[in-house]
Amino acid sequence: MVGRDALVGYVARFPAPVRTKLLAAFLLIVLLLVALGATGLLALREVEQRSRELAALQHKIDAFRQMQHDTLRQLYGVSAALAARDDATLASALRQINQFGYDLDRVAFVAGDDQALLGRLREEYAKFIAGATEALESKRAGKTMVLSEQLARDADRLERLSNQLVNRAEADMVNGVDASSATYERSRVYVFAFALAGFLLTLALGYTISRSIVEPVREIDDRLNRIAEGDFSQRVVVTNRDELGALAQHVNLTCERLQELYQRLEDASRHKSQFLANMSHELRTPLNAILGFGELMLDGIYGEVPERMRAPLERMQSNGKHLLGLINDVLDLSKIEAGQFELSLAEYSVDELVAGVYGAVEPLAAEKKLSLSTRVPPGLPPARGDERRLAQALLNLVGNAIKFTEKGEVAIEVAAGKDALTFSVRDTGPGIADTDQLKIFEEFQQLDGSITKTKMGSGLGLAIAKRIVEMHGGRIWVDSSPGAGATFSFTAPERVE
Amino acid sequence: MTGDATMSKTILVVEDQEDNRQILRDLLGSAGFRMVEAHDGEQALAMARSQRPDLILMDIQLPILDGYEATRAIKRDPALKHIPIIAVTSYALSGDETRAREAGCDAYVAKPYSTRHLLAKIGVFLEQPR
């Protein structure tokens, strides 16, 4: 496994284009195939050689057998001639004996390495012919002649020698057959081993090449996905010294550039938000003083307020408070954007939260003669979250509902789900068209139209509510259609840890 | 309107903004309290030791030593730790209430406070002389 990966690493680091690597791999495979074919051919030729040798042996055996057969016939012929009286038989036997000499010459061609034995055979045969000719000549001369002891021994040796020749040839034949089958067996093993080795090598080659190409591609793809998700922290590690290595380097370079750009943008955005946060804080300080003095004046701390001055003073106060509300909204949102907005988590009572919101908006609803109701399931256990922020979110929704509803009712409802609470604010206002329902949760989105234009507001209430809800892990949405009122709802996990 | 100075309770106001101090001067004065002032956390500590106020209104965003530090220092002092401290913080700094309570503040008021609301909070700790 380690060796294989080392090989992949080596192929990856080898400084050659991918095309060359692929070409080299294919060439190697072709070479393997050629070698496999050549081995097969060689094996075939060896087997063919063996069978040719076997055929030659067969010829030799046939020739030797013929010779043995002929030898026996000579012996028989000579003894028959010696027993008979007529000259014709005697002449025929002599002729046959001479004819046999040619047979021996013929055998000499096929005998091969048996020449020594064949030489002895010739010698024995020469002796035998000499003996037999002498015997036959004496017989012809009229002498009664029996086969002499000497001749009989010669004949005997002759027979044994020819037998020996046949036996040796047959033994050669058996050896040849054995060798042939051994050769065949060996060739089969060679071809099979070669094929197996070729197969394994091709597999290893394919694995190495594809790994050395696919791995970097996957690595680069993975990195690009992360970059798309906004994670610029890592670099592609590709050891290839080919097109893929170059590609990886480009990806890394691009990633660095993107990171720089992203960082700059983020810094700029944070600075802007920080500036807004500081700015709104600075704006609030004098405004707080103005409101404080105004309140003291209205409370008569500096003496009785003349009746004609009271109404303008109150107008100053209410406009000042409105301005403060706007500044606070901007401050909230810029703090959220600058990442300085943290939840202050503690246990809280849902009943008290809703009651607090109710108390804050009740005068506004009464002023517009709207019916304001709350419904909270009894016996809810204490929940955990940032009570002040959740109340702010709910207050923004209820405030909006009261602002935009001219007659009818505004209802605050809480429903307890499995692990989450759902806060809903239902009104009988003008409703919101489908196309606007997503837009209203974005910053500074106020719906165009005569109704909204007459209403004061920063246009940040819903955006802030949305952020608060999302920071709690909940979601916010609206169900509405024009003319049928609107229901704004958000969920908050029962316990935010 | 002003109560007897010898009978009236003393409130230490720790606040770096002159306008805010003026408002509190007028408000607390009209409510019959004696008010002593400090402009930063260090002064607050010194004034608390020298004046032994009956209550401290502690702004959190202060120069030199911030309100949390000053509160912790006062609450560490056995001679001073019984003095109730009401933290006054800017509106939108979330987590302020928790942090104020952790530092040892006894109550918490977020700016902008209504003067009536502030008096009510003070009244929880001090009986109002009139």
Short mmCIF file of N, CA and C in Angstrom, two decimals, chain A residues 79-142:
data_model
loop_
_atom_site.label_atom_id
_atom_site.label_comp_id
_atom_site.label_asym_id
_atom_site.label_seq_id
_atom_site.Cartn_x
_atom_site.Cartn_y
_atom_site.Cartn_z
N SER A 79 19.42 -70.42 -43.26
CA SER A 79 19.25 -71.78 -42.73
C SER A 79 18.38 -72.62 -43.65
N ALA A 80 17.38 -71.95 -44.27
CA ALA A 80 16.51 -72.70 -45.21
C ALA A 80 17.33 -73.14 -46.42
N ALA A 81 18.19 -72.25 -46.89
CA ALA A 81 18.98 -72.57 -48.08
C ALA A 81 19.96 -73.71 -47.78
N LEU A 82 20.51 -73.66 -46.57
CA LEU A 82 21.45 -74.71 -46.20
C LEU A 82 20.74 -76.06 -46.14
N ALA A 83 19.49 -76.04 -45.73
CA ALA A 83 18.73 -77.29 -45.62
C ALA A 83 18.30 -77.79 -47.00
N ALA A 84 18.05 -76.84 -47.93
CA ALA A 84 17.57 -77.24 -49.25
C ALA A 84 18.76 -77.63 -50.15
N ARG A 85 18.43 -78.12 -51.43
CA ARG A 85 19.50 -78.58 -52.28
C ARG A 85 19.62 -77.79 -53.57
N ASP A 86 18.50 -77.19 -53.96
CA ASP A 86 18.57 -76.64 -55.31
C ASP A 86 19.34 -75.33 -55.34
N ASP A 87 19.96 -75.11 -56.45
CA ASP A 87 20.84 -73.95 -56.63
C ASP A 87 20.09 -72.63 -56.60
N ALA A 88 18.85 -72.70 -57.11
CA ALA A 88 18.06 -71.43 -57.17
C ALA A 88 17.89 -70.85 -55.79
N THR A 89 17.56 -71.70 -54.83
CA THR A 89 17.34 -71.23 -53.47
C THR A 89 18.62 -70.63 -52.91
N LEU A 90 19.71 -71.34 -53.18
CA LEU A 90 20.99 -70.85 -52.67
C LEU A 90 21.33 -69.48 -53.24
N ALA A 91 21.13 -69.32 -54.56
CA ALA A 91 21.43 -68.04 -55.21
C ALA A 91 20.58 -66.91 -54.64
N SER A 92 19.28 -67.28 -54.44
CA SER A 92 18.35 -66.27 -53.89
C SER A 92 18.78 -65.81 -52.50
N ALA A 93 19.23 -66.78 -51.69
CA ALA A 93 19.66 -66.42 -50.33
C ALA A 93 20.87 -65.50 -50.38
N LEU A 94 21.80 -65.82 -51.26
CA LEU A 94 23.00 -64.97 -51.39
C LEU A 94 22.64 -63.54 -51.82
N ARG A 95 21.71 -63.50 -52.78
CA ARG A 95 21.28 -62.17 -53.28
C ARG A 95 20.65 -61.33 -52.15
N GLN A 96 19.85 -62.06 -51.44
CA GLN A 96 19.17 -61.35 -50.32
C GLN A 96 20.16 -60.81 -49.30
N ILE A 97 21.16 -61.62 -49.03
CA ILE A 97 22.17 -61.19 -48.05
C ILE A 97 22.86 -59.92 -48.54
N ASN A 98 23.19 -59.91 -49.83
CA ASN A 98 23.84 -58.71 -50.38
C ASN A 98 22.89 -57.51 -50.35
N GLN A 99 21.66 -57.80 -50.68
CA GLN A 99 20.63 -56.71 -50.65
C GLN A 99 20.57 -56.05 -49.28
N PHE A 100 20.75 -56.86 -48.27
CA PHE A 100 20.62 -56.36 -46.90
C PHE A 100 21.65 -55.25 -46.60
N GLY A 101 22.78 -55.35 -47.29
CA GLY A 101 23.80 -54.29 -47.12
C GLY A 101 23.25 -52.93 -47.44
N TYR A 102 22.41 -52.80 -48.42
CA TYR A 102 21.79 -51.50 -48.76
C TYR A 102 20.89 -51.03 -47.64
N ASP A 103 20.13 -51.97 -47.07
CA ASP A 103 19.26 -51.62 -45.93
C ASP A 103 20.07 -50.94 -44.85
N LEU A 104 21.21 -51.51 -44.56
CA LEU A 104 22.04 -50.95 -43.51
C LEU A 104 22.49 -49.53 -43.87
N ASP A 105 22.84 -49.30 -45.15
CA ASP A 105 23.23 -47.96 -45.57
C ASP A 105 22.09 -46.97 -45.32
N ARG A 106 20.89 -47.44 -45.64
CA ARG A 106 19.73 -46.55 -45.45
C ARG A 106 19.53 -46.20 -43.97
N VAL A 107 19.66 -47.25 -43.14
CA VAL A 107 19.48 -47.02 -41.71
C VAL A 107 20.50 -46.00 -41.20
N ALA A 108 21.71 -46.05 -41.79
CA ALA A 108 22.76 -45.13 -41.34
C ALA A 108 22.32 -43.67 -41.43
N PHE A 109 21.44 -43.36 -42.40
CA PHE A 109 20.94 -41.97 -42.53
C PHE A 109 20.14 -41.53 -41.33
N VAL A 110 19.31 -42.40 -40.81
CA VAL A 110 18.40 -42.00 -39.72
C VAL A 110 18.96 -42.33 -38.35
N ALA A 111 20.08 -43.02 -38.30
CA ALA A 111 20.52 -43.51 -37.00
C ALA A 111 20.94 -42.40 -36.05
N GLY A 112 21.47 -41.30 -36.60
CA GLY A 112 21.87 -40.21 -35.71
C GLY A 112 22.98 -40.63 -34.78
N ASP A 113 22.70 -40.51 -33.45
CA ASP A 113 23.76 -40.76 -32.47
C ASP A 113 23.96 -42.26 -32.19
N ASP A 114 23.27 -43.10 -32.94
CA ASP A 114 23.45 -44.54 -32.72
C ASP A 114 24.50 -45.13 -33.66
N GLN A 115 25.31 -44.25 -34.25
CA GLN A 115 26.27 -44.70 -35.28
C GLN A 115 27.22 -45.77 -34.74
N ALA A 116 27.67 -45.63 -33.49
CA ALA A 116 28.64 -46.60 -32.94
C ALA A 116 28.06 -48.01 -32.94
N LEU A 117 26.82 -48.04 -32.42
CA LEU A 117 26.13 -49.33 -32.36
C LEU A 117 25.96 -49.90 -33.76
N LEU A 118 25.60 -48.95 -34.65
CA LEU A 118 25.36 -49.37 -36.04
C LEU A 118 26.66 -49.90 -36.66
N GLY A 119 27.79 -49.28 -36.27
CA GLY A 119 29.09 -49.73 -36.79
C GLY A 119 29.36 -51.17 -36.38
N ARG A 120 29.09 -51.41 -35.08
CA ARG A 120 29.29 -52.80 -34.60
C ARG A 120 28.39 -53.76 -35.35
N LEU A 121 27.17 -53.29 -35.60
CA LEU A 121 26.21 -54.12 -36.32
C LEU A 121 26.77 -54.49 -37.70
N ARG A 122 27.33 -53.41 -38.34
CA ARG A 122 27.91 -53.66 -39.66
C ARG A 122 29.02 -54.73 -39.58
N GLU A 123 29.89 -54.55 -38.57
CA GLU A 123 30.99 -55.51 -38.41
C GLU A 123 30.49 -56.93 -38.25
N GLU A 124 29.51 -57.06 -37.32
CA GLU A 124 28.94 -58.39 -37.05
C GLU A 124 28.33 -58.95 -38.32
N TYR A 125 27.69 -58.01 -39.02
CA TYR A 125 27.01 -58.45 -40.22
C TYR A 125 28.02 -58.93 -41.28
N ALA A 126 29.12 -58.17 -41.38
CA ALA A 126 30.15 -58.55 -42.35
C ALA A 126 30.66 -59.96 -42.05
N LYS A 127 30.90 -60.21 -40.74
CA LYS A 127 31.33 -61.55 -40.32
C LYS A 127 30.31 -62.59 -40.73
N PHE A 128 29.07 -62.25 -40.41
CA PHE A 128 27.98 -63.19 -40.67
C PHE A 128 27.90 -63.50 -42.17
N ILE A 129 27.98 -62.44 -43.00
CA ILE A 129 27.90 -62.63 -44.43
C ILE A 129 29.04 -63.53 -44.91
N ALA A 130 30.23 -63.20 -44.35
CA ALA A 130 31.39 -64.00 -44.75
C ALA A 130 31.14 -65.48 -44.45
N GLY A 131 30.69 -65.75 -43.18
CA GLY A 131 30.40 -67.13 -42.74
C GLY A 131 29.38 -67.79 -43.62
N ALA A 132 28.25 -67.00 -43.82
CA ALA A 132 27.10 -67.55 -44.54
C ALA A 132 27.50 -67.82 -45.99
N THR A 133 28.25 -66.85 -46.60
CA THR A 133 28.66 -67.04 -47.99
C THR A 133 29.52 -68.29 -48.12
N GLU A 134 30.46 -68.44 -47.20
CA GLU A 134 31.34 -69.61 -47.21
C GLU A 134 30.53 -70.89 -47.15
N ALA A 135 29.55 -70.87 -46.18
CA ALA A 135 28.72 -72.09 -46.00
C ALA A 135 27.93 -72.39 -47.26
N LEU A 136 27.37 -71.29 -47.81
CA LEU A 136 26.53 -71.51 -49.00
C LEU A 136 27.36 -71.98 -50.19
N GLU A 137 28.58 -71.41 -50.33
CA GLU A 137 29.46 -71.81 -51.42
C GLU A 137 29.82 -73.27 -51.30
N SER A 138 30.16 -73.79 -50.12
CA SER A 138 30.52 -75.18 -49.91
C SER A 138 29.34 -76.07 -50.24
N LYS A 139 28.17 -75.57 -49.86
CA LYS A 139 26.95 -76.37 -50.13
C LYS A 139 26.78 -76.51 -51.64
N ARG A 140 26.98 -75.39 -52.31
CA ARG A 140 26.85 -75.41 -53.76
C ARG A 140 27.81 -76.43 -54.38
N ALA A 141 29.00 -76.47 -53.77
CA ALA A 141 29.99 -77.39 -54.27
C ALA A 141 29.65 -78.84 -53.99
N GLY A 142 28.59 -79.02 -53.32
CA GLY A 142 28.08 -80.38 -53.11
C GLY A 142 28.36 -80.94 -51.76
#
